[in-house]
PDB file of C-alpha atoms in Angstrom:
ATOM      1  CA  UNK A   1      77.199  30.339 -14.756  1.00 98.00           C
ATOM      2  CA  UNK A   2      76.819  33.490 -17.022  1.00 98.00           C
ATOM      3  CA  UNK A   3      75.902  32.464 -19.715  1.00 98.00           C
ATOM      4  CA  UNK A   4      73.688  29.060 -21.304  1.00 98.00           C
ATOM      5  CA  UNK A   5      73.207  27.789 -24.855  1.00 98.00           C
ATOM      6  CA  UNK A   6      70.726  24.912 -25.918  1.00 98.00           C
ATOM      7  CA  UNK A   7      71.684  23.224 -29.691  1.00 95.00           C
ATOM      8  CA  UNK A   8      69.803  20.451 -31.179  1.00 94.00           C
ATOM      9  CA  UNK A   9      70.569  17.861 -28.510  1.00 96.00           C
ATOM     10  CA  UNK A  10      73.207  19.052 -26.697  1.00 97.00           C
ATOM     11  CA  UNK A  11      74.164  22.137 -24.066  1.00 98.00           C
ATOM     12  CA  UNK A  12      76.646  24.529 -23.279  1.00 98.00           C
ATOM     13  CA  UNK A  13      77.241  26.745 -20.289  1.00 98.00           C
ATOM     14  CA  UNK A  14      79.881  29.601 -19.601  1.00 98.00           C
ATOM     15  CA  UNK A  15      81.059  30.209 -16.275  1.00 98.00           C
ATOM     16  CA  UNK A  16      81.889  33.685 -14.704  1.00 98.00           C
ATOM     17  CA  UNK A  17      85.842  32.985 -14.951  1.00 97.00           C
ATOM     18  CA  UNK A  18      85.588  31.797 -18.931  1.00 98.00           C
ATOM     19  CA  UNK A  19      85.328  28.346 -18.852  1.00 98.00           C
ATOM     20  CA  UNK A  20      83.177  25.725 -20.814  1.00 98.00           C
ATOM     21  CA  UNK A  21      81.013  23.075 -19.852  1.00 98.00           C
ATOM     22  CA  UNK A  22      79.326  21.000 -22.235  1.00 98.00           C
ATOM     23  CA  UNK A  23      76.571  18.165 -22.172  1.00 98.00           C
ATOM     24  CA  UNK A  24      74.317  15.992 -24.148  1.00 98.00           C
ATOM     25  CA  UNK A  25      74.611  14.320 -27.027  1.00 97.00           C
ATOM     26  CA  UNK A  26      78.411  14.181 -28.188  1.00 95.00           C
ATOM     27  CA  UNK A  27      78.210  12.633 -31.382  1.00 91.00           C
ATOM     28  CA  UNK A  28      79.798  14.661 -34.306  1.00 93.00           C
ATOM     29  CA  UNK A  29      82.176  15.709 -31.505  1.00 95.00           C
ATOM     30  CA  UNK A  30      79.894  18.974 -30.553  1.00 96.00           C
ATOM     31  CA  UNK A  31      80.583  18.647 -26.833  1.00 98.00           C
ATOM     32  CA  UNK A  32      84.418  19.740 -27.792  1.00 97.00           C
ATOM     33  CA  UNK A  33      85.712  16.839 -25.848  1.00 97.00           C
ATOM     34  CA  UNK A  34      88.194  16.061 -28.504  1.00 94.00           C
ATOM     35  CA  UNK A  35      88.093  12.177 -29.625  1.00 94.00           C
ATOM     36  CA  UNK A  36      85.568  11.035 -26.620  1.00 95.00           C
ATOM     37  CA  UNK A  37      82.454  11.393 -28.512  1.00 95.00           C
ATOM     38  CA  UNK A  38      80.481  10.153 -25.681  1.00 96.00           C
ATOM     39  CA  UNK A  39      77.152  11.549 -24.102  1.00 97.00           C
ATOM     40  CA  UNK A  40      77.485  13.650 -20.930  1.00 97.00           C
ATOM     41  CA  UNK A  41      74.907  13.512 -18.781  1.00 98.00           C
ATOM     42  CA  UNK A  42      76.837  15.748 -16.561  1.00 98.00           C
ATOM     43  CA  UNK A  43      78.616  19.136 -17.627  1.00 98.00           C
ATOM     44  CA  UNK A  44      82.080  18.318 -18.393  1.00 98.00           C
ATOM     45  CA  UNK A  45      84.618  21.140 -18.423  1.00 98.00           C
ATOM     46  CA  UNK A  46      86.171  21.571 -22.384  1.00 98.00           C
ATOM     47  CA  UNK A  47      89.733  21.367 -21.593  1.00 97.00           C
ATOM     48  CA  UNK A  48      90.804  22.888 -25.132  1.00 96.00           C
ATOM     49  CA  UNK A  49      90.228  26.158 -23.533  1.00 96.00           C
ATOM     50  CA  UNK A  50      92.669  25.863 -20.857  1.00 95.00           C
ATOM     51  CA  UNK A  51      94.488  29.155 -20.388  1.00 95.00           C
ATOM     52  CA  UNK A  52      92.034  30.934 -22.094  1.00 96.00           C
ATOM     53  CA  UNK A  53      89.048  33.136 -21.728  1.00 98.00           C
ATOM     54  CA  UNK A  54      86.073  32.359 -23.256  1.00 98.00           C
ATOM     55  CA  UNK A  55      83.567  35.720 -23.004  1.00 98.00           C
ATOM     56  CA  UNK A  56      80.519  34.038 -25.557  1.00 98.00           C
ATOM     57  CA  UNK A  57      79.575  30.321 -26.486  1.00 98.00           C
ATOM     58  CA  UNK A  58      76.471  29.573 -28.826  1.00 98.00           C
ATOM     59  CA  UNK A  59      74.897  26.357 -30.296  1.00 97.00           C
ATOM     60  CA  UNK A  60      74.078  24.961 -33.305  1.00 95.00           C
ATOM     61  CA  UNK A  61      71.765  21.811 -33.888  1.00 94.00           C
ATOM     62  CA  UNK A  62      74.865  19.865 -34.348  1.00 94.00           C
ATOM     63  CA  UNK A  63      77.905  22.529 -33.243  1.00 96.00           C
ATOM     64  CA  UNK A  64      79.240  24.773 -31.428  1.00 97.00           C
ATOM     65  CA  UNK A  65      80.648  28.273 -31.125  1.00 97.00           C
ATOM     66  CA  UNK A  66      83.131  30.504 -28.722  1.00 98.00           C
ATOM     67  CA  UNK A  67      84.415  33.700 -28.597  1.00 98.00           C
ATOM     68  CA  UNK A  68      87.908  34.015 -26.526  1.00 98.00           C
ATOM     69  CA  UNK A  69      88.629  37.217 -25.108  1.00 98.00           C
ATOM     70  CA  UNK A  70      91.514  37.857 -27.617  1.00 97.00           C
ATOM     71  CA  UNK A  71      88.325  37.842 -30.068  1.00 97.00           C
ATOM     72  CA  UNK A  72      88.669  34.819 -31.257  1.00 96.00           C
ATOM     73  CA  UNK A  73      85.846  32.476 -32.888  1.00 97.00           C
ATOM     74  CA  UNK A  74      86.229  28.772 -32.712  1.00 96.00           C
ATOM     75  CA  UNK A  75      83.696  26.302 -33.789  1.00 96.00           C
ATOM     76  CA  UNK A  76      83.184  22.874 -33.536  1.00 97.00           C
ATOM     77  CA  UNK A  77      81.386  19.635 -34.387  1.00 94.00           C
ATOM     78  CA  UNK A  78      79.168  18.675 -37.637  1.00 93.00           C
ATOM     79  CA  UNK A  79      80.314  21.251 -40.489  1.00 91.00           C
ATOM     80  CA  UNK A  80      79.267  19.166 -43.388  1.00 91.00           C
ATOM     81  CA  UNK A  81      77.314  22.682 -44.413  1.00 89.00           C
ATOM     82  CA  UNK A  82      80.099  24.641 -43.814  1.00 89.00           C
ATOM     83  CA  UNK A  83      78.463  26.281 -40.469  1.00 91.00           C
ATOM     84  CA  UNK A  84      81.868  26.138 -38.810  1.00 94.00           C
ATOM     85  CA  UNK A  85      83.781  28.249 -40.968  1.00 93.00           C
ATOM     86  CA  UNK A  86      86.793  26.004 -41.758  1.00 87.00           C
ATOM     87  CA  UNK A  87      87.672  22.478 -43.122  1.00 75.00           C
TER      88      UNK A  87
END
């Protein structure tokens, strides 16, 4: 791990090779975990990044942020305050 981000009341972690791992609480869908909107107790690997590699993650109180190595920024979770950018 290279990298760890605390939000609100859930966690993120970013690996050496560019992967995610999220935890906590996953409602408003901030873990990144797609429709499973679960709690992790354990870190669970955010498969929406598969191929790609992730170089910065941050969180929010109620979402999330990564920067791909292309230079990408995605976000994800609550944006009811427009925090993520996008619809």
């Amino acid at each position: 791990v290279v990298a760890v981000s605390a939000g609100g009341s859930h966690s993120l972690a970013l690996t050496a090779d560019g992967a995610v791992f999220t935890w906590g609480k996953g409602e408003d869908g901030c873990l990144g975990h797609g429709e499973d909107l679960s709690n992790q107790l354990l870190p669970k690997k955010v498969e929406a990044f598969a191929g790609q590699r992730v170089v910065a993650v941050s969180a929010g109180e109620y979402h999330s942020l990564a920067i791909t190595a292309d230079g990408a920024v995605w976000s994800w979770g609550d944006g009811d305050s427009g925090q993520l950018g996008h619809d």
